[in-house]
Coordinates of C-alpha atoms (C1' of nucleotides) in Angstrom, one line a residue:
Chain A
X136 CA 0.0 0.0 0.0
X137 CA 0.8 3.6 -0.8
X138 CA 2.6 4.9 3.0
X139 CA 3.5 8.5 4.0
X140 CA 0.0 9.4 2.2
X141 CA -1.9 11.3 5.3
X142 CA -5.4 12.8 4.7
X143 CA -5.9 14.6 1.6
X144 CA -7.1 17.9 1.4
X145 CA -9.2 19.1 -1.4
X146 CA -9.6 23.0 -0.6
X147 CA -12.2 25.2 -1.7
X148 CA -12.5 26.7 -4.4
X149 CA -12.6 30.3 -2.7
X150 CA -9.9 29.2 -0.6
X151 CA -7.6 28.4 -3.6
X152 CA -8.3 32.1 -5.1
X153 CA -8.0 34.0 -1.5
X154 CA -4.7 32.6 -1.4
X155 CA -3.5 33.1 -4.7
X156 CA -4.8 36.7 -4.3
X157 CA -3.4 37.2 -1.0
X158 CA 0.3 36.0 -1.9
X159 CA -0.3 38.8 -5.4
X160 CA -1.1 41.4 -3.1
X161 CA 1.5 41.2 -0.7
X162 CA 3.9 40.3 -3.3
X163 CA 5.2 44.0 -3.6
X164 CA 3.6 44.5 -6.8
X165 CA 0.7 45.7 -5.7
X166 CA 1.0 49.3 -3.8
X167 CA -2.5 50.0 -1.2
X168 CA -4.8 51.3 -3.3
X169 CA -4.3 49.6 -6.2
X170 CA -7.8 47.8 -8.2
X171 CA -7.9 44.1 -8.3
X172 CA -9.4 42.6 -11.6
X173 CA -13.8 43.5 -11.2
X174 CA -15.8 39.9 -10.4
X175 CA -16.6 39.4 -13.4
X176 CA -13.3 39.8 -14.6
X177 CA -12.3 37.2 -12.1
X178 CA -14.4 34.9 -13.2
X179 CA -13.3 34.9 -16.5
X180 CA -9.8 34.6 -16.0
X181 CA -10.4 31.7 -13.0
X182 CA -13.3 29.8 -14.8
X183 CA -15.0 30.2 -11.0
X184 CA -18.7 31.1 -10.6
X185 CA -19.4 34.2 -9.2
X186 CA -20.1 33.1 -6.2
X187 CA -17.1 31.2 -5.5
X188 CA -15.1 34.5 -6.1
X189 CA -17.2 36.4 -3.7
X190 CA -16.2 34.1 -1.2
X191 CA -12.8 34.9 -1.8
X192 CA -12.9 38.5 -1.4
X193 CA -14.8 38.2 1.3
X194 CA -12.2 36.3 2.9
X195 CA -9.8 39.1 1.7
X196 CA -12.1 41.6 3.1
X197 CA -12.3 39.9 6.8
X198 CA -8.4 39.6 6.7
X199 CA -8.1 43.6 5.9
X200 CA -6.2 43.3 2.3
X201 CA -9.2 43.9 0.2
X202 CA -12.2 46.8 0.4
X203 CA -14.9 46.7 -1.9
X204 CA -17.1 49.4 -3.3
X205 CA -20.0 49.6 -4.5
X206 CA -21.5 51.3 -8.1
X207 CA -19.7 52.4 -11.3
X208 CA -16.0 52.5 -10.5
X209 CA -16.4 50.8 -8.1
X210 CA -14.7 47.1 -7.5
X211 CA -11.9 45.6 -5.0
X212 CA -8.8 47.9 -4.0
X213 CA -5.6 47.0 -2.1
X214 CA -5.9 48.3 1.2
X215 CA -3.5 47.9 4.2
X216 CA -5.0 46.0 7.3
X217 CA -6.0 48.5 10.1
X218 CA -4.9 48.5 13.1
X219 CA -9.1 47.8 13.9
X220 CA -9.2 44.9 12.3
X221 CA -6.0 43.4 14.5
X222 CA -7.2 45.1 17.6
X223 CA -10.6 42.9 16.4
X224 CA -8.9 39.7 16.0
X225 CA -6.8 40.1 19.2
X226 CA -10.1 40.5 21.1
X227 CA -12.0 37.5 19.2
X228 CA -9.5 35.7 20.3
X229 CA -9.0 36.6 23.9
X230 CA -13.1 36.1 24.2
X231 CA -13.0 33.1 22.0
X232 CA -11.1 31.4 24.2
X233 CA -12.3 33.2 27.4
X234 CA -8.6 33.5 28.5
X235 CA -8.0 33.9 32.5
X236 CA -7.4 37.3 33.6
X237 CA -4.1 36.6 34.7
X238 CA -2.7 35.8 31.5
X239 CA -4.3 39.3 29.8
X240 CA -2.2 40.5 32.9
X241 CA 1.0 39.4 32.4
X242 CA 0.7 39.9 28.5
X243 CA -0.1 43.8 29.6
X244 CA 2.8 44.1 31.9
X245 CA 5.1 43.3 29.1
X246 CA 3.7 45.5 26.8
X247 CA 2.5 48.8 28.8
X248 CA 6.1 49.3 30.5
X249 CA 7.8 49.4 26.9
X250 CA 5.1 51.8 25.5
X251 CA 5.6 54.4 28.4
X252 CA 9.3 53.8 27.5
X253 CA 8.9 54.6 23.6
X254 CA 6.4 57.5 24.1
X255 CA 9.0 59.0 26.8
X256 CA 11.4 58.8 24.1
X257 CA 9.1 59.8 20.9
X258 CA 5.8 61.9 22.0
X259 CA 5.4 65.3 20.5
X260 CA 4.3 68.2 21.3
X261 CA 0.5 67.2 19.9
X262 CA 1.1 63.7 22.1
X263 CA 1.8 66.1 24.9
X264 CA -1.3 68.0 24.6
X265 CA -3.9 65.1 24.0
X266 CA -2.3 63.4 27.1
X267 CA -2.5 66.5 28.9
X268 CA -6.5 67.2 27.8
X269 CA -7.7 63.5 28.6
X270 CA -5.8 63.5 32.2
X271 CA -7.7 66.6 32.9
X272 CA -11.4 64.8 31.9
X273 CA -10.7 62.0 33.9
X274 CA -9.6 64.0 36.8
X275 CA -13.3 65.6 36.8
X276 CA -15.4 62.6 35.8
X277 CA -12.9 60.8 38.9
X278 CA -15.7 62.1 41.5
X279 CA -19.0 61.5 40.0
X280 CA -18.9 60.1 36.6
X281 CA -18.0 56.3 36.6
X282 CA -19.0 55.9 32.9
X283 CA -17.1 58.8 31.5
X284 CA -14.0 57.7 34.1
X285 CA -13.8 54.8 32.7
X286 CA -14.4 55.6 28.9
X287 CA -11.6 58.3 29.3
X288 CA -9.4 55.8 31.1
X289 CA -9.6 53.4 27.6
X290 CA -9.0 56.9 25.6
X291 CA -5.8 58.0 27.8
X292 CA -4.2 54.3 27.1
X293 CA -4.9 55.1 23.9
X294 CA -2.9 58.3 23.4
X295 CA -0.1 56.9 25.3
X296 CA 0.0 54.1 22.6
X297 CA -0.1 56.0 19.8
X298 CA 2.5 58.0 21.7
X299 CA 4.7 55.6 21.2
X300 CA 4.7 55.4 17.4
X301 CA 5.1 52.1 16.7
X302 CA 1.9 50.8 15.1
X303 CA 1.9 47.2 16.2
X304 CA 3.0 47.8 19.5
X305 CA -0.1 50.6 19.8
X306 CA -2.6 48.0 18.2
X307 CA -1.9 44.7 20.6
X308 CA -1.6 47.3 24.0
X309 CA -5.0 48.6 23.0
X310 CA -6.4 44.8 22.7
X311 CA -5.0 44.4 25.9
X312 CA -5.7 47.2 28.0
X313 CA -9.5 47.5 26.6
X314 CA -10.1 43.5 27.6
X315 CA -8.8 44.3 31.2
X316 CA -10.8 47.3 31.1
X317 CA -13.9 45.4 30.4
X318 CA -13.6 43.1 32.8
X319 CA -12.9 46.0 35.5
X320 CA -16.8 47.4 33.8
X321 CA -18.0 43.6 34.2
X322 CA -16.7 43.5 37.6
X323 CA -17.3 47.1 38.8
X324 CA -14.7 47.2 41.4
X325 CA -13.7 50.8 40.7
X326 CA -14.5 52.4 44.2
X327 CA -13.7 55.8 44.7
X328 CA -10.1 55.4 46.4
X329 CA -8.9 52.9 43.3
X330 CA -10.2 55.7 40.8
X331 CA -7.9 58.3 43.2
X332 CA -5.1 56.0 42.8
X333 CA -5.3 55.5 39.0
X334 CA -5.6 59.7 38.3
X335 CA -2.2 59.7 40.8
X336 CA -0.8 57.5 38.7
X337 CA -1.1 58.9 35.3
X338 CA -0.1 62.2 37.0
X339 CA 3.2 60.8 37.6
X340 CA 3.3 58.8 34.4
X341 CA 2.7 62.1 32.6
X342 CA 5.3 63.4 34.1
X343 CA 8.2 60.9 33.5
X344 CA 6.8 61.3 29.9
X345 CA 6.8 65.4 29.6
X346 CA 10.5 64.6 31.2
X347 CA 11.5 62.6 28.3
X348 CA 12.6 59.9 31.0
X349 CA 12.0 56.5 29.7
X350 CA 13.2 54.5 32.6
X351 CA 11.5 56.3 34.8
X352 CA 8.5 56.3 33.0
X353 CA 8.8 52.0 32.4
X354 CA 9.1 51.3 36.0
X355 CA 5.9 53.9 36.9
X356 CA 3.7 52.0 34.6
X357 CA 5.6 48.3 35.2
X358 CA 4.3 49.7 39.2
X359 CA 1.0 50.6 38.3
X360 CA 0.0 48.3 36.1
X361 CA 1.0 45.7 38.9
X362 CA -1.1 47.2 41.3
X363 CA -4.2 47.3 38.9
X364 CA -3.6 43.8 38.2
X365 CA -3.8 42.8 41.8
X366 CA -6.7 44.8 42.5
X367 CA -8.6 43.8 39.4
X368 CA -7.2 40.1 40.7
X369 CA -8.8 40.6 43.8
X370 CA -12.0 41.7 43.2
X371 CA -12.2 38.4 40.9
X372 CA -11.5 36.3 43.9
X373 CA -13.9 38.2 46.2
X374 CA -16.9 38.0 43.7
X375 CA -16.6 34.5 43.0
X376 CA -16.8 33.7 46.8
X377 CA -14.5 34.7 49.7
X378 CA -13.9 31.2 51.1
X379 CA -12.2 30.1 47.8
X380 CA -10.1 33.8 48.0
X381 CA -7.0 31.8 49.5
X382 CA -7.0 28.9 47.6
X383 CA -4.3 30.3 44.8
Chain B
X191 CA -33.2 69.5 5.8
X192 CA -32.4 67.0 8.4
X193 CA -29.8 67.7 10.6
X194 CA -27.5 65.2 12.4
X195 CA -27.5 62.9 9.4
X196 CA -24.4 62.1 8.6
X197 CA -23.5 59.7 5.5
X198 CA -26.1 56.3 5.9
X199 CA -24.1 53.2 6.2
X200 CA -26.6 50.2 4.0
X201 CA -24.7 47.3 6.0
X202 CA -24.4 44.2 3.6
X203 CA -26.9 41.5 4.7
X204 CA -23.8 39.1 4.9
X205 CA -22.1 41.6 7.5
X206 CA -25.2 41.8 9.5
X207 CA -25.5 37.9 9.3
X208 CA -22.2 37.5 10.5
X209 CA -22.3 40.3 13.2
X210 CA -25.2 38.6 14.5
X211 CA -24.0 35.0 15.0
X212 CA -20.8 36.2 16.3
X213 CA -22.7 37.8 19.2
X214 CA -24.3 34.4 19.6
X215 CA -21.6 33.0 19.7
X216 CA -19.7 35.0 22.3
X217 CA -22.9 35.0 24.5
X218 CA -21.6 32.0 26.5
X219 CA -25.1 30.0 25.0
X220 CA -22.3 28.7 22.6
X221 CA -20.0 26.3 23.5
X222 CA -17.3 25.1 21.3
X223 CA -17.9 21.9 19.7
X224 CA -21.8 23.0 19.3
X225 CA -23.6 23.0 15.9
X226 CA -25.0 25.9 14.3
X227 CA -27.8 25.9 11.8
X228 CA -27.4 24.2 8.2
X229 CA -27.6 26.4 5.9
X230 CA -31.0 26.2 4.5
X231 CA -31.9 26.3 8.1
X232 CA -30.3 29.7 8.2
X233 CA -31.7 30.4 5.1
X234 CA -35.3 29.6 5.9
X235 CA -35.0 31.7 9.4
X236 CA -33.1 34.9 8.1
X237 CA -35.1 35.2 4.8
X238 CA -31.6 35.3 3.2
X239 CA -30.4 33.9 -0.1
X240 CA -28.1 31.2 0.7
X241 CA -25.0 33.0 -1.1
X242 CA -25.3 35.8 1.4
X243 CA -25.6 33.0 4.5
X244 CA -22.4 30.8 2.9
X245 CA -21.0 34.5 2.9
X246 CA -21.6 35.7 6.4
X247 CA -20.4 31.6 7.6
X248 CA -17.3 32.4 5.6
X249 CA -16.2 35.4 7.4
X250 CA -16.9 33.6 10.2
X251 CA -14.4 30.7 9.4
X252 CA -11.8 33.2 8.7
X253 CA -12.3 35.3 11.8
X254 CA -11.6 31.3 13.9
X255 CA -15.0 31.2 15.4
X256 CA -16.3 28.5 12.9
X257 CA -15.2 25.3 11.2
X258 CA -17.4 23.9 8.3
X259 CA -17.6 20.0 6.9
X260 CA -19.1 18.9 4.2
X261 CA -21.1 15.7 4.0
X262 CA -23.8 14.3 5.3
X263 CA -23.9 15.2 9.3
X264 CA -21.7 17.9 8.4
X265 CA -22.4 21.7 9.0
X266 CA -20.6 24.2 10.6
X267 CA -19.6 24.0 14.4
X268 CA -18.5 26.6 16.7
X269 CA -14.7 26.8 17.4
X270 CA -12.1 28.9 19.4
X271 CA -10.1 30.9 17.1
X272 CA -6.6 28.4 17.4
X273 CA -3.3 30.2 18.0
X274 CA -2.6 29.8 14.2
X275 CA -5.7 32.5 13.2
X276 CA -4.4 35.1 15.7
X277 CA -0.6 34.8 14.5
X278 CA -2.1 34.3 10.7
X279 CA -3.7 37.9 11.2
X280 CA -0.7 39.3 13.0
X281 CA 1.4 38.5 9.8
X282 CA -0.9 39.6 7.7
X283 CA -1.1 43.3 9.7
X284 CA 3.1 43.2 9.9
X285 CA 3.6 42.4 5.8
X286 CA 0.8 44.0 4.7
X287 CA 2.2 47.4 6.2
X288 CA 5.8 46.7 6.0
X289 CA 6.5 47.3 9.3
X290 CA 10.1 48.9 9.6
X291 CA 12.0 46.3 11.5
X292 CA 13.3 48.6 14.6
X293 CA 9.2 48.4 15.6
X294 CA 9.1 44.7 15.2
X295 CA 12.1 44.4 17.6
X296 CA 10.4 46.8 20.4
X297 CA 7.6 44.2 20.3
X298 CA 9.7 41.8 20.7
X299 CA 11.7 43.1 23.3
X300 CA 8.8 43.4 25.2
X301 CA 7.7 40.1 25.1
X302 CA 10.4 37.7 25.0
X303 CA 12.0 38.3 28.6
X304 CA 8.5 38.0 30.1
X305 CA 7.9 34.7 28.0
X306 CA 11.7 33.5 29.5
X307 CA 10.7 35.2 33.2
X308 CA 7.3 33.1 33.2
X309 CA 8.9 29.6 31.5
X310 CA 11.3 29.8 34.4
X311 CA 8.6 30.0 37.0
X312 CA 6.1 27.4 35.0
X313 CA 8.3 25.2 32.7
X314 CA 7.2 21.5 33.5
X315 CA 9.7 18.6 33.1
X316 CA 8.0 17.8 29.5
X317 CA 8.9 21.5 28.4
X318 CA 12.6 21.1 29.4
X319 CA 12.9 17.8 27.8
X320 CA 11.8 19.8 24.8
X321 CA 14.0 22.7 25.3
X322 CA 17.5 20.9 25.7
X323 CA 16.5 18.6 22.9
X324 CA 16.0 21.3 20.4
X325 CA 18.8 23.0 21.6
X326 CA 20.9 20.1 20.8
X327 CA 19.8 20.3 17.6
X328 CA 20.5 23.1 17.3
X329 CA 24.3 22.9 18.3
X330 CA 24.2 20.5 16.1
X331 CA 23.4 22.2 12.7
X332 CA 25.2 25.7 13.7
X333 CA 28.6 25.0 12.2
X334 CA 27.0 23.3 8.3
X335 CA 23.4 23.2 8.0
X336 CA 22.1 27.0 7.6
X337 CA 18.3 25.8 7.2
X338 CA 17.9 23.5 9.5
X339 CA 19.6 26.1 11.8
X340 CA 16.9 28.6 11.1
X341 CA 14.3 26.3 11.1
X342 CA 15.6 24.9 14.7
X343 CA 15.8 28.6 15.8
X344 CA 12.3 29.0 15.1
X345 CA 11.2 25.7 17.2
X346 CA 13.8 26.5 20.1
X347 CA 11.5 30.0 20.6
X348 CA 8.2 28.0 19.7
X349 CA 9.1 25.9 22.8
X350 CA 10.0 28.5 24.9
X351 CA 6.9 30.7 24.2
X352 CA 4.8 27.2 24.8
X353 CA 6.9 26.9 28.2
X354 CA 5.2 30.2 29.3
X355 CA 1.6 28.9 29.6
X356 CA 0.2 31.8 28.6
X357 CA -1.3 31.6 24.9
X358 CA -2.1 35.0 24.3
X359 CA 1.2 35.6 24.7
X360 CA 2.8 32.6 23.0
X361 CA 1.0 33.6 19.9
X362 CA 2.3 37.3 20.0
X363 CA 5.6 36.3 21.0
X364 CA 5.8 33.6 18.0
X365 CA 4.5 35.5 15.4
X366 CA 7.1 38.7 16.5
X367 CA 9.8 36.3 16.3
X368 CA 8.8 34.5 13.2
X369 CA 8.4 37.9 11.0
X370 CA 12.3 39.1 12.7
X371 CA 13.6 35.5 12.1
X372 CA 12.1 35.5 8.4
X373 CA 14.2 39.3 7.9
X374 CA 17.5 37.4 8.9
X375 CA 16.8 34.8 6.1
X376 CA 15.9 37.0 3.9
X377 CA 19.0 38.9 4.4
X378 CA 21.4 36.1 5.0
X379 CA 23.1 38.0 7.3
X380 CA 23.9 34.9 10.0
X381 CA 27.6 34.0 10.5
X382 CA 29.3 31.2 12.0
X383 CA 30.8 33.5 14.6
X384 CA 26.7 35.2 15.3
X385 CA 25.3 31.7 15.3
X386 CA 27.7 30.3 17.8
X387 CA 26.9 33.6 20.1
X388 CA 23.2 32.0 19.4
X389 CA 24.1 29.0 20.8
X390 CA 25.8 30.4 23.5
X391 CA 22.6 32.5 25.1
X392 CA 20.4 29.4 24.4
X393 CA 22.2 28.0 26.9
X394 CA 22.5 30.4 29.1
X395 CA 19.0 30.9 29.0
X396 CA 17.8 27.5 29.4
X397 CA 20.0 27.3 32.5
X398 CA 18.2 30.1 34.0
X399 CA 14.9 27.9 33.5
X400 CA 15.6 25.0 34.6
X401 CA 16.9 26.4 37.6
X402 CA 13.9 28.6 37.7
X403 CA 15.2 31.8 38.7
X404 CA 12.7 33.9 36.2
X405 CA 14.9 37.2 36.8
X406 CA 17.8 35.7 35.9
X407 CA 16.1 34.3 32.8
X408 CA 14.2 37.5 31.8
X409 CA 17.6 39.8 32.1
X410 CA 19.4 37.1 29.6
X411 CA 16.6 37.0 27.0
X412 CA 16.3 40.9 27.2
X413 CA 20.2 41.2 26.8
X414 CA 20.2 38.7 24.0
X415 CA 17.3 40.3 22.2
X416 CA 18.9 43.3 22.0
X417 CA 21.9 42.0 20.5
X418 CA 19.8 40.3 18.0
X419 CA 18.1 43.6 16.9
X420 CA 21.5 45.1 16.8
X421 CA 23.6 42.9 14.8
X422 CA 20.4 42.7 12.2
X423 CA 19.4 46.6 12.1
X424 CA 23.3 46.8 11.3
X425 CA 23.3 44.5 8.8
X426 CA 20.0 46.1 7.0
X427 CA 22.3 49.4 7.2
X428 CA 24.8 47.9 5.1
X429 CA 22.7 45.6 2.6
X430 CA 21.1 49.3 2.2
X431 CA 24.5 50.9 1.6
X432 CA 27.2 51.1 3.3
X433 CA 27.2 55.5 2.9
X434 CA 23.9 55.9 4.7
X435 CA 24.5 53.5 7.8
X436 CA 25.4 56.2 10.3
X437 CA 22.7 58.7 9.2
X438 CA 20.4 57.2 12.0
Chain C
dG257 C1' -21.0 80.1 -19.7
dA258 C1' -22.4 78.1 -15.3
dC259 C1' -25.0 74.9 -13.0
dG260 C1' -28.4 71.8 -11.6
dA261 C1' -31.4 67.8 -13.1
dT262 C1' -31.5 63.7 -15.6
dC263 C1' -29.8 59.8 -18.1
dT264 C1' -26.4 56.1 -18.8
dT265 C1' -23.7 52.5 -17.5
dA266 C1' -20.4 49.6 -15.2
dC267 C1' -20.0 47.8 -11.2
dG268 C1' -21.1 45.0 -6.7
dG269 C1' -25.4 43.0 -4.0
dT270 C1' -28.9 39.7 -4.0
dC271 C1' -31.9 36.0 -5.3
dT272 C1' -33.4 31.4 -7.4
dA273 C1' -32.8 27.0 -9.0
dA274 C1' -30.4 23.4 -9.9
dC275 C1' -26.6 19.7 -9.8
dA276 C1' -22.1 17.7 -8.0
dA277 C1' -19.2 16.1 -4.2
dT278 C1' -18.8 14.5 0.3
dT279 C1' -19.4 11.7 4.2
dG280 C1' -21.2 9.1 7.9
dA281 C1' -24.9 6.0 9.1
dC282 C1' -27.5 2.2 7.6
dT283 C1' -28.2 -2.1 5.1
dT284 C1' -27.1 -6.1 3.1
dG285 C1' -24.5 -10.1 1.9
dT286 C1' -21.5 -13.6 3.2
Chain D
dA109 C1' -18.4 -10.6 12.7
dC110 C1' -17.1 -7.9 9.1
dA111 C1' -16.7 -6.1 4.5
dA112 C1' -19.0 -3.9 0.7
dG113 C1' -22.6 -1.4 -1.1
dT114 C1' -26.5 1.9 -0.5
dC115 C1' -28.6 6.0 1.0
dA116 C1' -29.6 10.6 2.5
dA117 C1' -28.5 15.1 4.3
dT118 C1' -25.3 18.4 4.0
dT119 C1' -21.9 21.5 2.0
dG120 C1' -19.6 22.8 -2.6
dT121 C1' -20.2 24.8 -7.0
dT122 C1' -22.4 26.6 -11.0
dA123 C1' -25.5 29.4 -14.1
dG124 C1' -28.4 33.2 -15.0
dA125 C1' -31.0 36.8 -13.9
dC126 C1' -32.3 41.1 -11.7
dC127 C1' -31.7 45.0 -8.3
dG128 C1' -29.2 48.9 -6.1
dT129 C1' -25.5 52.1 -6.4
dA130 C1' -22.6 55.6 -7.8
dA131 C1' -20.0 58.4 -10.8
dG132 C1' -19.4 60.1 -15.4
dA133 C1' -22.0 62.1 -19.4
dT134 C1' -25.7 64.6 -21.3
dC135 C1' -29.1 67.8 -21.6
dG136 C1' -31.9 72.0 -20.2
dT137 C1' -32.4 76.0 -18.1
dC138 C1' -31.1 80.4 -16.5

DNA sequence: GACGATCTTACGGTCTAACAATTGACTTGT
DNA sequence: ACAAGTCAATTGTTAGACCGTAAGATCGTC
């Protein structure tokens, strides 16, 4: 008998052309922007149905390398994934998989230390000022506004990732830091005192960052992140029942 | 006229489709393994042609939260999104925006020593076993075999980012290294002298893991790292020409 | 000549209806 | 007991038609 024959694959059809397309596109030749051939040119030239290559770009279109248009002129164009659509796939995933808090914990620890670092190093003047202007909201909404606090919380990580101007870097610590976030919403453990502690602790982020001082700035978040984590951690333990709270 | 009307998004029923199974699918009712409609059943229930359902299931598939057979007793299931879709999707954002390689080192230096800092404090016997084994082969092929070198390399930091126990940040730490490692093959740049310094912090590191002592493991893997990204920004500078390497 | 309304047309969006391929359970034969 | 063949429900794929959209082209009016 035949041996070192496993299962054999037949792919689909769509599959076939996605990846064909997908290897074209990212093959240099094609700059964003650029228009693939129309459907029905497709096809034509594949001997598909129609259907089969509207499978494929929407397969395209989910990965972020295609966007389609409607009407005259319209078609398929060469586009460059957005950092949405990874920030969307890093949070399927996450959920998908319901991963522990813990692990979103550690994952954010790496990254939020090395972000403060690079925005020390790289923010201008407009970083400055967005930083500056969203520290200020969620100093006011600290007292009385949970909502806004918390929405302004997600929108100062934010600016501090972008401050860092390195794309991926900014898209996986903004998976991160909103999944945490929702599960401090989910859990509502923000009491007053914790939502003192977090606007002291961007103060002094802020400052290590108007300073320019990456160490300085690292070990402030690599502290504060900690802290949240253990908080966050605790709360966990104390809503799903105090008597299992010392079992870890 | 109207006010407040901004430009009116007509969602594609496919998009809709999708949007609305994901949220099913999230909602916990779900669990993996369980079978979704067929797709005349999804047909008959939405009112939908059965193009646009086969659409919205296949930006499901490609988004990891289904799996589709054919066949009788076939259908489409609910799945987690597996560690290949996430780092898939990662490589996708990373070539399809040429990331410059400095940003893709930043990543990684941020994740790598806390993969090393948690294998130390998790590794189980199975994962060491792993380790020293690759590493032998990896010895091994340093001074002739270039590819299986590389390809070793690569299955040395799989193992390592497996020995963390944290997925999330396996799959980010993987797909950082594989895009870095794929830049050093495509520029060739790996000498017998750099590979035997490669060897040399393998070991190194894996002592620090076996013995546990995560500090001592993170502060190797950091150091290491950022040889790594030196010795292969330098040799970009001079594969880009030799005139412009010290304008940076 | 300028400009707004209308027409034209090339494209994606959707639907219907069918047939092919797949696959696991069922049945049958020995 | 077991192997081969049959069956049926499901996805895979195709063909053809029509609708909706949007941007250029044309025409009419001032």
């Amino acid at each position: 008998m035949l041996e070192g024959l496993g299962r054999i694959k037949v792919p689909k059809s769509s599959d076939v052309l996605a990846e064909r397309l997908k290897q074209e596109i990212l093959s240099d030749a094609y700059h964003p922007g650029a228009m693939l051939p129309t459907e029905r040119d497709l096809v034509s030239t594949t001997g598909l149905s129609r259907g089969s290559v509207r499978e494929a770009l929407r397969i395209l279109e989910t990965q972020g390398l295609v966007l389609t248009r409607a009407g005259r002129y319209g078609g398929s164009t060469v586009a460059k994934p957005s950092d949405d659509h990874l920030v969307n796939h890093i949070n399927l995933y996450a959920r998908g998989r319901s991963l522990p808090l813990n692990a979103l914990a550690e994952v954010r620890l790496a990254l939020e230390p090395m972000v403060a670092a690079l925005a020390a190093e790289r923010r201008t003047d407009e970083d400055l000022e967005t930083l500056r202007a969203i520290s200020e909201r969620i100093d006011q909404a600290a007292e009385n506004d949970l909502d806004a606090f918390l929405a302004e919380n997600v929108n100062w990580h934010d600016a501090l990732a972008a401050a860092s101007h390195n794309d991926l870097l900014r898209a996986l610590a903004i998976s991160v830091s909103g999944l945490m976030f929702e599960a401090s919403r989910l859990k509502e453990f923000t009491s007053t005192e914790v939502r003192q502690r977090v606007c002291n602790a961007h103060h002094r982020i802020l400052e290590a960052i108007e300073a320019g001082d990456a160490d300085r700035a690292r070990r402030r978040v690599e502290r504060d992140v900690q802290a949240y984590g253990r908080i966050l951690e605790a709360a966990m333990a104390a809503a799903a029942g105090p008597d299992t709270a010392d079992a870890a």
